[in-house]
Amino acid sequence: MSSTTIVDHSHPHSHEHDHHAPQGWRRWLFATNHKDIGTLYLIFSFVMLLEGGLLALLLRAELFQPGLQLFNPEFFNQLTTMHGLVMVFGAIMPAFVGFANWMIPLQIGASDMAFARMNNFSFWLLPPAAILLTVSFFVPGGATAAGWTLYAPLSAQMGPGMDLAIFAVHIMGASSIMGAINIITTILNMRAPGMTLMKMPMFCWTWLITAYLLIAVMPVLAGAITMVLTDRHFGTSFFNPAGGGDPLMYQHIFWFFGHPEVYIMILPAFGIISHIVPAFARKPLFGYSSMVYATSSIAILSFIVWAHHMFTTGMPVTGQLFFMYATMLIAVPTGVKVFNWLATMWKGSMTFETPMLFAIGFIFVFTMGGFTGLILAVAPVDIQLQDTYYVVAHFHYVLVAGSLFALFAGAYFWLPKWSGRMYSEKMGKLHFWSSIISFNVTFFPMHFLGLAGMPRRYADYPAQFTDFHAIATVGGLWFGLSQLIFLYIVLRAWAFNKGEPAPANPWGEHAEGLEWTVASPAPFHTFETPPVVK
C-alpha cells in the first residue's frame, strides 16, 4: 500500500516534508497523516463488515429450513447479538469516520485534522476492541446473547462474554468521542480563507452535526452499560427489581442513545449522496440551505423520539401519542432531503456511472425503509409488529440500503482521488446490480414474515414461514458474495495500481469541491498554503 504515496514536487514547500512520510509498518502504526488514518479506518471497517456478514450468513443458514439445523438456540442468539454489535460499532461507524478523515481536510482546504496524534489514538483503540468482541465467542458461556441492545435483565445474567462486550463498546465509544471532537475542531477552525459555514460542502455539514450527536449520546450509552457492569459484579441494582431497580429504565437510557445513533449512521450518508447526485446530474445541488436546516432538524428531533422503540412496555397513551407524533414529524426534514435530491436530478443531463447508480439505489431503497418506519411509528400498528421480522426488514432497508449503499457510492466516487486509478466501470455496475437485487431478495420477504407474525431472534419457526425464510437465505448468500466483487475492484485500483490513471477531476466540472483541485492520488501533504475560496 505504501506505493500509493506520491509526493507532489510541484509545491515549492513539499520536498522538505518528504522524509516525514515513514515507510513500512511505522508509517501505519504511528500514522498522523489524515489520509493514512482514513485508509486504516476504511480497511478496518471492511474487515469488520466481512466478519459481521459471516455471522449473518450463519444465522440465515440456520433459518433456511424449520427445525434446529446447525446451532442450539443459545448460540443462535449469540450470533444475532454479535452480528448487530459488529456491524454497528465495527463496520458502519468506523467507515464513516474513515471517510471523514480522508475527505474533510481535503474539502475544507485544511492541511490535516486538528489533533493528529489523537486521531492516531482514536483509530488504534478500535482493533483491540474488535478483538475483545470477537474472542468473547471463546470464553465460558460464549458471547453475549442479550441482543445488540444488551437489554437488562438478560445482560445482567450472561457469562463473561457479556463483560468483554461491555469493555469493547466502551473502547469503541471513547474512539468515537475523540474522533468527533477532532472533526468539530477541524471544521470550525481550519477552513480555508473565504469558506464560510454556508459555503461548506454538504458532507462536512452532515459530519459536523453528526459529531455533535456523537458527543451528546456516546456517554449515555457508556452510562447504561456501566450500570449493567456494576449490577453484574458490584451488587448494585439499577435494573434489578429485587433491589428496587427497573429493567425498563435500561431501555429508556439505551434508546436515548440508540435513536440519535441511528442518525449518526445515516447523516454522513446523506452528505455523500448530496455530493454525488449534483455531479452526475450536471446541476448544482437544489436547496443547499434547506439541506443544512433539514439535517439540523433531524439531529434535534432525534432526541425526542426514543420511546417509539418501547410502545409495548405499558407506556401511558399520552406518552404513546407524544412519541408517535414526534416520530412522524422527523419524516418531514427527511422528506425535504429526498425532494431536494429528486429536484437536483430533475431535467439534469444525467449519466449513470457506478457512484450515481448507488446514489439512486440509495434514494429509492432508503425511502422504502423510511416508509416502513413511518408505519412502525403508528403506535397501534407497532404493537402488532413489535419484535417481528417487519422491524428487521425496516432497519435493514435503512442501514444496509441506506448507510452501506451510500458508503459504496462514496467509495466509487472518491476512489480515483484515493488511489490515482480509475476503477473498472463494468465491474462496478456488476457490483451494484448484484447488490441491489440480492438485497431486495433477502429483506423484502421479511416484511411479509413480520406481517404474518414471525418473531425475530428465533432459531426455529412453524412450517408456514419456510418459503420466505428460504428465499431470504438464498438472497443473503448472494448479497454476501456480491461484496467480494467490491473487494476485487478496490484491491485492483488501490493495492495493485491497475486501471486507467485518474485525472485530478474524473467527474467533470459539476463535481465541485477543493478535493478535485489536487492531483490524483492526493499527495501525502495537501494545502500547506491554504487555498482561497472565492
Short mmCIF file of C-alpha atoms in Angstrom, two decimals:
data_model
loop_
_atom_site.label_atom_id
_atom_site.label_comp_id
_atom_site.label_asym_id
_atom_site.label_seq_id
_atom_site.Cartn_x
_atom_site.Cartn_y
_atom_site.Cartn_z
CA MET A 1 0.00 0.00 0.00
CA SER A 2 2.89 2.35 0.58
CA SER A 3 3.26 2.56 -3.21
CA THR A 4 0.29 4.92 -3.27
CA THR A 5 2.24 7.73 -1.57
CA ILE A 6 3.31 10.09 -4.32
CA VAL A 7 4.73 13.35 -3.04
CA ASP A 8 3.87 16.19 -5.37
CA HIS A 9 7.05 18.16 -6.03
CA SER A 10 5.18 20.92 -7.83
CA HIS A 11 4.52 22.59 -4.48
CA PRO A 12 7.52 24.71 -3.54
CA HIS A 13 7.34 23.56 0.10
CA SER A 14 6.57 19.89 -0.21
CA HIS A 15 10.04 18.40 -0.67
CA GLU A 16 11.19 19.36 2.81
CA HIS A 17 8.39 17.18 4.20
CA ASP A 18 9.24 14.07 2.17
CA HIS A 19 11.24 12.46 4.94
CA HIS A 20 8.23 12.80 7.29
CA ALA A 21 6.43 10.00 5.44
CA PRO A 22 7.88 6.97 7.30
CA GLN A 23 7.96 3.70 5.43
CA GLY A 24 6.85 0.16 6.24
CA TRP A 25 4.93 -0.70 9.40
CA ARG A 26 5.97 2.52 11.19
CA ARG A 27 4.05 4.54 8.64
CA TRP A 28 0.81 2.85 9.71
CA LEU A 29 1.39 2.31 13.41
CA PHE A 30 2.47 5.89 14.09
CA ALA A 31 0.33 7.46 11.36
CA THR A 32 -0.63 11.07 11.96
CA ASN A 33 -1.49 11.89 8.33
CA HIS A 34 -5.26 12.16 7.90
CA LYS A 35 -5.17 10.18 4.63
CA ASP A 36 -3.29 7.25 6.17
CA ILE A 37 -5.59 7.20 9.20
CA GLY A 38 -8.63 7.40 6.91
CA THR A 39 -7.24 4.42 4.98
CA LEU A 40 -6.75 2.46 8.22
CA TYR A 41 -10.35 3.16 9.25
CA LEU A 42 -11.66 2.05 5.86
CA ILE A 43 -9.66 -1.19 5.89
CA PHE A 44 -10.70 -1.95 9.48
CA SER A 45 -14.38 -1.30 8.73
CA PHE A 46 -14.32 -3.55 5.66
CA VAL A 47 -12.73 -6.40 7.64
CA MET A 48 -15.48 -5.97 10.27
CA LEU A 49 -18.12 -5.88 7.50
CA LEU A 50 -16.88 -9.27 6.33
CA GLU A 51 -16.92 -10.62 9.89
CA GLY A 52 -20.43 -9.29 10.57
CA GLY A 53 -21.56 -10.64 7.20
CA LEU A 54 -20.19 -14.09 8.02
CA LEU A 55 -22.20 -14.10 11.29
CA ALA A 56 -25.31 -13.08 9.32
CA LEU A 57 -24.80 -15.92 6.83
CA LEU A 58 -24.55 -18.41 9.70
CA LEU A 59 -27.87 -17.03 11.02
CA ARG A 60 -29.52 -17.35 7.63
CA ALA A 61 -28.15 -20.89 7.20
CA GLU A 62 -29.89 -21.91 10.43
CA LEU A 63 -33.14 -20.29 9.25
CA PHE A 64 -33.11 -21.88 5.78
CA GLN A 65 -35.47 -24.64 6.98
CA PRO A 66 -37.66 -25.01 10.08
CA GLY A 67 -36.32 -27.11 12.92
CA LEU A 68 -32.91 -26.73 14.56
CA GLN A 69 -30.42 -27.40 11.75
CA LEU A 70 -26.96 -26.26 12.82
CA PHE A 71 -26.89 -24.47 16.18
CA ASN A 72 -28.63 -24.54 19.51
CA PRO A 73 -30.84 -21.51 20.26
CA GLU A 74 -28.29 -20.03 22.71
CA PHE A 75 -25.58 -19.91 20.08
CA PHE A 76 -28.08 -18.58 17.55
CA ASN A 77 -28.78 -15.65 19.89
CA GLN A 78 -25.04 -15.06 20.32
CA LEU A 79 -24.74 -14.83 16.53
CA THR A 80 -27.66 -12.37 16.35
CA THR A 81 -26.22 -10.15 19.05
CA MET A 82 -22.66 -10.16 17.73
CA HIS A 83 -23.81 -9.55 14.16
CA GLY A 84 -25.54 -6.36 15.34
CA LEU A 85 -22.67 -5.14 17.53
CA VAL A 86 -20.00 -5.86 14.90
CA MET A 87 -21.94 -4.19 12.09
CA VAL A 88 -22.96 -1.05 14.02
CA PHE A 89 -19.80 -0.36 16.03
CA GLY A 90 -17.25 -2.14 13.84
CA ALA A 91 -18.35 -1.64 10.24
CA ILE A 92 -20.72 1.30 9.64
CA MET A 93 -19.50 3.88 12.17
CA PRO A 94 -15.73 3.45 11.55
CA ALA A 95 -16.33 3.53 7.78
CA PHE A 96 -17.94 6.96 8.02
CA VAL A 97 -15.12 8.16 10.29
CA GLY A 98 -12.69 6.91 7.64
CA PHE A 99 -14.48 8.99 5.02
CA ALA A 100 -14.41 11.98 7.38
CA ASN A 101 -10.66 11.62 7.92
CA TRP A 102 -9.92 11.33 4.24
CA MET A 103 -12.30 13.93 2.87
CA ILE A 104 -12.93 16.70 5.41
CA PRO A 105 -9.41 18.24 5.31
CA LEU A 106 -9.43 17.95 1.50
CA GLN A 107 -12.88 19.55 1.25
CA ILE A 108 -12.22 22.49 3.57
CA GLY A 109 -8.68 23.16 2.37
CA ALA A 110 -7.01 22.16 5.65
CA SER A 111 -3.54 20.63 5.77
CA ASP A 112 -4.64 17.87 8.16
CA MET A 113 -7.01 17.14 11.05
CA ALA A 114 -6.76 19.41 14.11
CA PHE A 115 -5.40 16.78 16.53
CA ALA A 116 -3.21 14.44 14.53
CA ARG A 117 -1.94 12.28 17.41
CA MET A 118 -5.37 11.98 18.99
CA ASN A 119 -6.54 10.90 15.54
CA ASN A 120 -4.00 8.08 15.60
CA PHE A 121 -5.06 7.09 19.12
CA SER A 122 -8.77 7.08 18.26
CA PHE A 123 -8.10 4.64 15.43
CA TRP A 124 -5.79 2.30 17.34
CA LEU A 125 -8.41 1.88 20.08
CA LEU A 126 -10.60 0.05 17.56
CA PRO A 127 -8.63 -3.14 16.73
CA PRO A 128 -8.23 -4.16 20.41
CA ALA A 129 -11.95 -3.51 20.94
CA ALA A 130 -12.80 -5.63 17.90
CA ILE A 131 -10.56 -8.42 19.18
CA LEU A 132 -12.24 -8.29 22.62
CA LEU A 133 -15.63 -8.52 20.95
CA THR A 134 -14.64 -11.40 18.69
CA VAL A 135 -12.83 -13.54 21.30
CA SER A 136 -15.91 -13.36 23.52
CA PHE A 137 -17.22 -16.31 21.47
CA PHE A 138 -14.48 -18.45 23.03
CA VAL A 139 -14.89 -17.68 26.74
CA PRO A 140 -17.00 -19.93 29.02
CA GLY A 141 -20.68 -19.47 28.17
CA GLY A 142 -19.82 -17.88 24.84
CA ALA A 143 -20.51 -14.36 23.59
CA THR A 144 -23.29 -12.15 24.88
CA ALA A 145 -26.73 -13.25 23.68
CA ALA A 146 -28.77 -10.31 25.00
CA GLY A 147 -29.40 -8.75 21.59
CA TRP A 148 -27.29 -5.85 20.26
CA THR A 149 -29.28 -3.56 22.60
CA LEU A 150 -27.88 -5.56 25.57
CA TYR A 151 -31.21 -5.31 27.41
CA ALA A 152 -31.31 -5.97 31.12
CA PRO A 153 -32.25 -8.32 32.81
CA LEU A 154 -30.68 -10.70 30.25
CA SER A 155 -27.44 -8.72 30.12
CA ALA A 156 -27.18 -8.89 33.92
CA GLN A 157 -27.24 -12.70 33.79
CA MET A 158 -24.84 -13.58 30.95
CA GLY A 159 -21.38 -15.12 31.35
CA PRO A 160 -18.02 -13.31 31.00
CA GLY A 161 -18.66 -12.78 27.26
CA MET A 162 -21.02 -10.00 28.34
CA ASP A 163 -18.20 -8.21 30.19
CA LEU A 164 -15.98 -8.38 27.12
CA ALA A 165 -18.77 -6.86 25.03
CA ILE A 166 -19.23 -4.04 27.57
CA PHE A 167 -15.49 -3.24 27.55
CA ALA A 168 -15.37 -3.41 23.75
CA VAL A 169 -18.31 -1.00 23.39
CA HIS A 170 -16.71 1.33 25.97
CA ILE A 171 -13.46 1.46 24.00
CA MET A 172 -15.25 2.00 20.67
CA GLY A 173 -17.32 4.76 22.28
CA ALA A 174 -14.16 6.50 23.52
CA SER A 175 -12.77 6.28 19.99
CA SER A 176 -15.97 7.82 18.57
CA ILE A 177 -15.92 10.71 21.05
CA MET A 178 -12.29 11.54 20.24
CA GLY A 179 -13.00 11.33 16.52
CA ALA A 180 -16.00 13.65 16.94
CA ILE A 181 -14.02 16.26 18.92
CA ASN A 182 -11.36 16.18 16.21
CA ILE A 183 -13.89 16.64 13.41
CA ILE A 184 -15.68 19.55 15.11
CA THR A 185 -12.40 21.35 15.87
CA THR A 186 -11.13 20.80 12.32
CA ILE A 187 -14.30 22.06 10.65
CA LEU A 188 -14.81 25.09 12.90
CA ASN A 189 -11.17 26.25 12.99
CA MET A 190 -9.34 25.07 9.88
CA ARG A 191 -11.48 26.05 6.91
CA ALA A 192 -9.72 27.77 4.01
CA PRO A 193 -9.96 31.59 3.88
CA GLY A 194 -13.26 32.60 2.31
CA MET A 195 -15.05 29.33 3.12
CA THR A 196 -17.92 30.43 5.34
CA LEU A 197 -20.05 27.75 7.00
CA MET A 198 -22.76 28.17 4.36
CA LYS A 199 -20.21 27.61 1.56
CA MET A 200 -19.01 24.39 3.14
CA PRO A 201 -19.53 21.06 1.28
CA MET A 202 -22.62 19.12 2.43
CA PHE A 203 -20.51 16.18 3.61
CA CYS A 204 -18.72 18.49 6.08
CA TRP A 205 -22.07 19.85 7.28
CA THR A 206 -23.56 16.42 7.88
CA TRP A 207 -20.41 15.31 9.72
CA LEU A 208 -20.29 18.46 11.86
CA ILE A 209 -23.85 17.76 13.03
CA THR A 210 -23.13 14.03 13.44
CA ALA A 211 -20.08 14.79 15.59
CA TYR A 212 -22.21 16.85 17.99
CA LEU A 213 -24.67 13.92 18.18
CA LEU A 214 -21.80 11.54 19.00
CA ILE A 215 -20.53 13.72 21.83
CA ALA A 216 -24.07 14.06 23.20
CA VAL A 217 -25.08 10.39 23.22
CA MET A 218 -21.96 8.21 23.47
CA PRO A 219 -21.60 9.00 27.22
CA VAL A 220 -25.25 7.96 27.69
CA LEU A 221 -24.51 4.52 26.27
CA ALA A 222 -21.38 4.35 28.43
CA GLY A 223 -23.51 5.12 31.50
CA ALA A 224 -26.07 2.43 30.64
CA ILE A 225 -23.53 -0.35 30.12
CA THR A 226 -21.52 0.72 33.19
CA MET A 227 -24.69 0.33 35.26
CA VAL A 228 -25.10 -3.16 33.78
CA LEU A 229 -21.48 -3.88 34.73
CA THR A 230 -21.96 -2.75 38.35
CA ASP A 231 -25.25 -4.70 38.55
CA ARG A 232 -23.33 -7.78 37.43
CA HIS A 233 -20.30 -7.50 39.72
CA PHE A 234 -20.67 -4.87 42.42
CA GLY A 235 -24.03 -5.57 43.99
CA THR A 236 -25.88 -2.51 42.66
CA SER A 237 -29.45 -2.95 41.43
CA PHE A 238 -30.07 -0.27 38.82
CA PHE A 239 -32.00 -2.73 36.67
CA ASN A 240 -32.81 -5.45 39.22
CA PRO A 241 -36.40 -5.18 40.56
CA ALA A 242 -35.46 -7.28 43.60
CA GLY A 243 -33.27 -4.42 44.78
CA GLY A 244 -35.67 -1.66 43.78
CA GLY A 245 -34.27 -1.26 40.26
CA ASP A 246 -36.20 -1.18 36.98
CA PRO A 247 -35.23 -3.07 33.81
CA LEU A 248 -37.38 -0.61 31.83
CA MET A 249 -35.06 2.20 32.87
CA TYR A 250 -32.33 0.46 30.89
CA GLN A 251 -34.49 0.63 27.76
CA HIS A 252 -35.11 4.35 28.24
CA ILE A 253 -31.42 5.10 28.72
CA PHE A 254 -30.35 2.82 25.87
CA TRP A 255 -32.78 4.25 23.33
CA PHE A 256 -31.99 7.81 24.37
CA PHE A 257 -28.59 6.87 22.93
CA GLY A 258 -29.95 4.45 20.33
CA HIS A 259 -32.16 6.77 18.39
CA PRO A 260 -29.65 9.56 17.77
CA GLU A 261 -27.23 6.71 16.97
CA VAL A 262 -29.46 5.72 14.05
CA TYR A 263 -29.00 9.24 12.65
CA ILE A 264 -25.25 9.14 13.39
CA MET A 265 -25.19 6.23 10.93
CA ILE A 266 -27.27 7.94 8.23
CA LEU A 267 -26.49 11.69 8.26
CA PRO A 268 -22.96 11.29 6.79
CA ALA A 269 -24.59 9.09 4.13
CA PHE A 270 -26.91 12.00 3.26
CA GLY A 271 -23.79 14.15 2.88
CA ILE A 272 -22.14 11.68 0.47
CA ILE A 273 -25.30 11.42 -1.65
CA SER A 274 -25.55 15.24 -1.76
CA HIS A 275 -22.14 15.32 -3.49
CA ILE A 276 -22.76 12.52 -5.97
CA VAL A 277 -26.22 13.48 -7.26
CA PRO A 278 -25.21 17.01 -8.42
CA ALA A 279 -22.00 15.68 -10.03
CA PHE A 280 -23.82 13.19 -12.26
CA ALA A 281 -26.96 15.28 -12.84
CA ARG A 282 -24.63 18.09 -14.06
CA LYS A 283 -26.51 20.60 -11.91
CA PRO A 284 -25.84 22.34 -8.58
CA LEU A 285 -27.50 20.81 -5.52
CA PHE A 286 -31.08 22.05 -5.25
CA GLY A 287 -31.80 23.90 -1.99
CA TYR A 288 -28.42 23.79 -0.26
CA SER A 289 -29.51 25.85 2.75
CA SER A 290 -32.70 23.80 3.21
CA MET A 291 -30.49 20.68 3.25
CA VAL A 292 -28.42 22.20 6.07
CA TYR A 293 -31.53 23.14 8.07
CA ALA A 294 -33.15 19.74 7.41
CA THR A 295 -30.03 17.96 8.68
CA SER A 296 -30.02 20.09 11.83
CA SER A 297 -33.74 19.47 12.38
CA ILE A 298 -33.29 15.71 12.08
CA ALA A 299 -30.49 15.86 14.67
CA ILE A 300 -32.56 17.91 17.14
CA LEU A 301 -35.73 15.84 16.70
CA SER A 302 -33.76 12.60 17.11
CA PHE A 303 -33.53 13.33 20.85
CA ILE A 304 -37.30 13.32 21.46
CA VAL A 305 -38.39 10.13 19.68
CA TRP A 306 -36.52 7.41 21.61
CA ALA A 307 -39.51 5.70 23.22
CA HIS A 308 -41.10 4.73 19.90
CA HIS A 309 -38.95 1.62 20.44
CA MET A 310 -40.97 0.96 23.61
CA PHE A 311 -44.65 1.16 22.64
CA THR A 312 -45.23 -2.34 24.06
CA THR A 313 -43.78 -1.64 27.52
CA GLY A 314 -47.00 -0.39 29.10
CA MET A 315 -46.46 3.28 28.29
CA PRO A 316 -49.46 5.56 29.07
CA VAL A 317 -51.49 6.52 26.00
CA THR A 318 -50.39 10.16 26.32
CA GLY A 319 -46.78 9.04 26.07
CA GLN A 320 -47.56 6.86 23.07
CA LEU A 321 -49.24 9.78 21.32
CA PHE A 322 -46.32 12.13 22.00
CA PHE A 323 -43.70 9.69 20.66
CA MET A 324 -45.92 8.74 17.73
CA TYR A 325 -46.34 12.34 16.55
CA ALA A 326 -42.70 13.25 17.23
CA THR A 327 -41.62 10.27 15.13
CA MET A 328 -43.90 11.28 12.27
CA LEU A 329 -42.53 14.81 12.49
CA ILE A 330 -38.99 13.60 11.81
CA ALA A 331 -40.20 12.31 8.43
CA VAL A 332 -40.65 15.94 7.29
CA PRO A 333 -36.97 17.04 7.15
CA THR A 334 -36.07 13.61 5.75
CA GLY A 335 -38.66 14.15 3.03
CA VAL A 336 -37.14 17.56 2.32
CA LYS A 337 -33.80 15.85 1.60
CA VAL A 338 -35.33 13.29 -0.74
CA PHE A 339 -37.23 16.07 -2.52
CA ASN A 340 -34.01 18.08 -2.93
CA TRP A 341 -32.14 15.12 -4.45
CA LEU A 342 -35.00 14.46 -6.87
CA ALA A 343 -35.19 18.17 -7.74
CA THR A 344 -31.43 18.16 -8.40
CA MET A 345 -31.90 15.28 -10.85
CA TRP A 346 -34.95 16.87 -12.47
CA LYS A 347 -34.09 17.93 -16.06
CA GLY A 348 -30.41 17.33 -15.38
CA SER A 349 -28.25 15.70 -18.06
CA MET A 350 -27.75 12.56 -16.01
CA THR A 351 -25.26 9.78 -16.63
CA PHE A 352 -25.26 6.54 -14.70
CA GLU A 353 -21.75 5.71 -13.59
CA THR A 354 -21.40 3.41 -10.58
CA PRO A 355 -21.46 6.18 -7.89
CA MET A 356 -24.70 7.56 -9.36
CA LEU A 357 -26.26 4.07 -9.57
CA PHE A 358 -25.55 3.52 -5.88
CA ALA A 359 -26.84 7.02 -5.06
CA ILE A 360 -30.13 6.44 -6.92
CA GLY A 361 -30.37 2.94 -5.42
CA PHE A 362 -29.84 4.56 -2.02
CA ILE A 363 -32.62 7.13 -2.56
CA PHE A 364 -35.09 4.52 -3.79
CA VAL A 365 -34.50 1.83 -1.18
CA PHE A 366 -33.82 4.20 1.73
CA THR A 367 -37.18 5.89 1.02
CA MET A 368 -38.87 2.48 1.24
CA GLY A 369 -37.17 1.91 4.58
CA GLY A 370 -38.35 5.34 5.69
CA PHE A 371 -41.95 4.49 4.83
CA THR A 372 -41.91 1.26 6.81
CA GLY A 373 -40.50 3.34 9.68
CA LEU A 374 -43.45 5.69 9.37
CA ILE A 375 -45.78 2.67 9.56
CA LEU A 376 -44.00 1.45 12.71
CA ALA A 377 -44.39 4.95 14.20
CA VAL A 378 -48.15 4.37 14.45
CA ALA A 379 -48.43 3.01 17.99
CA PRO A 380 -51.35 0.55 17.50
CA VAL A 381 -49.69 -0.88 14.38
CA ASP A 382 -46.32 -1.07 16.12
CA ILE A 383 -47.86 -3.06 18.99
CA GLN A 384 -48.73 -5.76 16.42
CA LEU A 385 -45.41 -5.60 14.56
CA GLN A 386 -43.08 -5.07 17.55
CA ASP A 387 -40.17 -7.56 17.57
CA THR A 388 -41.25 -9.24 14.35
CA TYR A 389 -39.36 -9.60 11.09
CA TYR A 390 -41.14 -6.46 9.85
CA VAL A 391 -38.85 -4.46 12.15
CA VAL A 392 -35.82 -6.42 10.88
CA ALA A 393 -36.82 -5.59 7.31
CA HIS A 394 -37.33 -1.93 8.19
CA PHE A 395 -33.98 -1.27 9.77
CA HIS A 396 -32.01 -3.27 7.22
CA TYR A 397 -33.60 -1.19 4.46
CA VAL A 398 -32.40 1.91 6.31
CA LEU A 399 -28.97 0.64 7.40
CA VAL A 400 -27.88 -1.62 4.54
CA ALA A 401 -29.55 0.12 1.63
CA GLY A 402 -29.03 3.38 3.49
CA SER A 403 -25.64 3.60 5.19
CA LEU A 404 -23.87 0.79 3.32
CA PHE A 405 -25.01 1.75 -0.20
CA ALA A 406 -24.02 5.37 0.49
CA LEU A 407 -20.59 4.14 1.62
CA PHE A 408 -20.23 2.18 -1.62
CA ALA A 409 -21.35 5.22 -3.62
CA GLY A 410 -18.77 7.39 -1.85
CA ALA A 411 -16.06 4.77 -2.26
CA TYR A 412 -16.54 4.65 -6.05
CA PHE A 413 -16.83 8.45 -6.22
CA TRP A 414 -13.59 9.19 -4.36
CA LEU A 415 -11.58 6.02 -5.16
CA PRO A 416 -9.83 7.76 -8.12
CA LYS A 417 -8.76 10.51 -5.70
CA TRP A 418 -7.52 7.99 -3.13
CA SER A 419 -5.75 5.56 -5.41
CA GLY A 420 -4.95 7.60 -8.52
CA ARG A 421 -6.58 4.90 -10.64
CA MET A 422 -10.00 4.61 -12.26
CA TYR A 423 -11.92 1.51 -11.13
CA SER A 424 -13.46 -0.84 -13.68
CA GLU A 425 -16.87 0.63 -14.58
CA LYS A 426 -18.14 -2.74 -15.80
CA MET A 427 -17.25 -4.44 -12.51
CA GLY A 428 -18.72 -1.53 -10.53
CA LYS A 429 -22.05 -1.85 -12.33
CA LEU A 430 -22.00 -5.60 -11.77
CA HIS A 431 -21.44 -4.97 -8.04
CA PHE A 432 -24.35 -2.51 -7.96
CA TRP A 433 -26.93 -4.66 -9.75
CA SER A 434 -25.89 -7.81 -7.92
CA SER A 435 -26.10 -5.98 -4.56
CA ILE A 436 -29.42 -4.21 -5.04
CA ILE A 437 -31.23 -7.25 -6.44
CA SER A 438 -29.87 -9.65 -3.81
CA PHE A 439 -30.55 -7.10 -1.06
CA ASN A 440 -34.23 -6.93 -2.01
CA VAL A 441 -34.45 -10.71 -2.39
CA THR A 442 -33.09 -11.00 1.16
CA PHE A 443 -35.05 -8.36 3.02
CA PHE A 444 -38.29 -7.77 1.10
CA PRO A 445 -39.80 -11.14 2.11
CA MET A 446 -39.17 -10.24 5.76
CA HIS A 447 -41.96 -7.64 5.61
CA PHE A 448 -44.40 -10.47 4.89
CA LEU A 449 -42.88 -12.70 7.55
CA GLY A 450 -43.39 -9.92 10.09
CA LEU A 451 -46.95 -9.16 8.99
CA ALA A 452 -47.70 -12.88 9.38
CA GLY A 453 -46.35 -12.82 12.94
CA MET A 454 -42.84 -14.30 12.67
CA PRO A 455 -40.89 -13.04 15.74
CA ARG A 456 -37.26 -12.03 15.30
CA ARG A 457 -34.31 -13.71 17.09
CA TYR A 458 -35.98 -17.14 16.94
CA ALA A 459 -33.85 -20.08 15.80
CA ASP A 460 -36.89 -22.20 14.87
CA TYR A 461 -40.27 -21.45 13.33
CA PRO A 462 -43.53 -23.08 12.15
CA ALA A 463 -43.59 -24.60 8.68
CA GLN A 464 -45.81 -21.88 7.15
CA PHE A 465 -42.84 -19.45 7.16
CA THR A 466 -40.49 -21.81 5.31
CA ASP A 467 -40.67 -20.33 1.78
CA PHE A 468 -39.93 -16.73 2.71
CA HIS A 469 -37.08 -17.79 5.00
CA ALA A 470 -35.57 -19.95 2.26
CA ILE A 471 -35.76 -17.06 -0.24
CA ALA A 472 -34.17 -14.68 2.29
CA THR A 473 -31.34 -17.13 2.96
CA VAL A 474 -30.52 -17.54 -0.75
CA GLY A 475 -30.64 -13.74 -1.16
CA GLY A 476 -28.38 -13.27 1.85
CA LEU A 477 -25.73 -15.63 0.49
CA TRP A 478 -25.92 -13.87 -2.90
CA PHE A 479 -25.62 -10.45 -1.23
CA GLY A 480 -22.62 -11.56 0.80
CA LEU A 481 -20.80 -12.96 -2.24
CA SER A 482 -21.54 -9.74 -4.18
CA GLN A 483 -19.32 -7.82 -1.77
CA LEU A 484 -16.30 -9.83 -2.93
CA ILE A 485 -16.69 -8.00 -6.27
CA PHE A 486 -16.22 -4.73 -4.38
CA LEU A 487 -13.14 -6.12 -2.62
CA TYR A 488 -11.67 -7.07 -6.02
CA ILE A 489 -12.41 -3.63 -7.52
CA VAL A 490 -10.79 -1.75 -4.63
CA LEU A 491 -7.72 -4.03 -4.44
CA ARG A 492 -7.23 -3.74 -8.20
CA ALA A 493 -7.13 0.08 -8.09
CA TRP A 494 -5.59 0.63 -4.68
CA ALA A 495 -3.18 -2.19 -3.94
CA PHE A 496 -2.22 -3.40 -7.44
CA ASN A 497 -2.31 0.04 -9.09
CA LYS A 498 -4.22 -1.27 -12.12
CA GLY A 499 -6.67 0.71 -14.20
CA GLU A 500 -6.53 3.99 -16.11
CA PRO A 501 -4.59 6.77 -14.32
CA ALA A 502 -7.17 9.14 -12.82
CA PRO A 503 -7.15 12.85 -13.71
CA ALA A 504 -7.45 15.42 -10.89
CA ASN A 505 -11.20 15.57 -11.54
CA PRO A 506 -12.56 12.49 -13.33
CA TRP A 507 -16.22 13.53 -13.00
CA GLY A 508 -16.37 16.86 -14.82
CA GLU A 509 -16.93 20.41 -13.65
CA HIS A 510 -20.11 19.66 -11.67
CA ALA A 511 -18.18 17.57 -9.16
CA GLU A 512 -17.47 20.60 -7.01
CA GLY A 513 -15.09 20.87 -4.09
CA LEU A 514 -11.47 21.55 -3.27
CA GLU A 515 -10.67 17.82 -3.28
CA TRP A 516 -10.89 17.87 -7.10
CA THR A 517 -8.26 20.64 -7.36
CA VAL A 518 -5.38 18.46 -6.08
CA ALA A 519 -3.67 15.72 -8.06
CA SER A 520 -4.89 12.11 -8.06
CA PRO A 521 -3.77 10.29 -5.98
CA ALA A 522 -3.96 13.08 -3.41
CA PRO A 523 -0.38 13.97 -2.38
CA PHE A 524 0.73 12.93 1.12
CA HIS A 525 0.65 16.59 2.22
CA THR A 526 -2.00 18.85 0.72
CA PHE A 527 -2.88 22.53 1.18
CA GLU A 528 0.28 23.57 3.01
CA THR A 529 -0.64 27.06 1.86
CA PRO A 530 -4.43 27.25 2.26
CA PRO A 531 -6.39 27.78 -0.95
CA VAL A 532 -8.59 30.89 -1.11
CA VAL A 533 -12.28 30.15 -1.70
CA LYS A 534 -13.99 32.73 -3.92
#
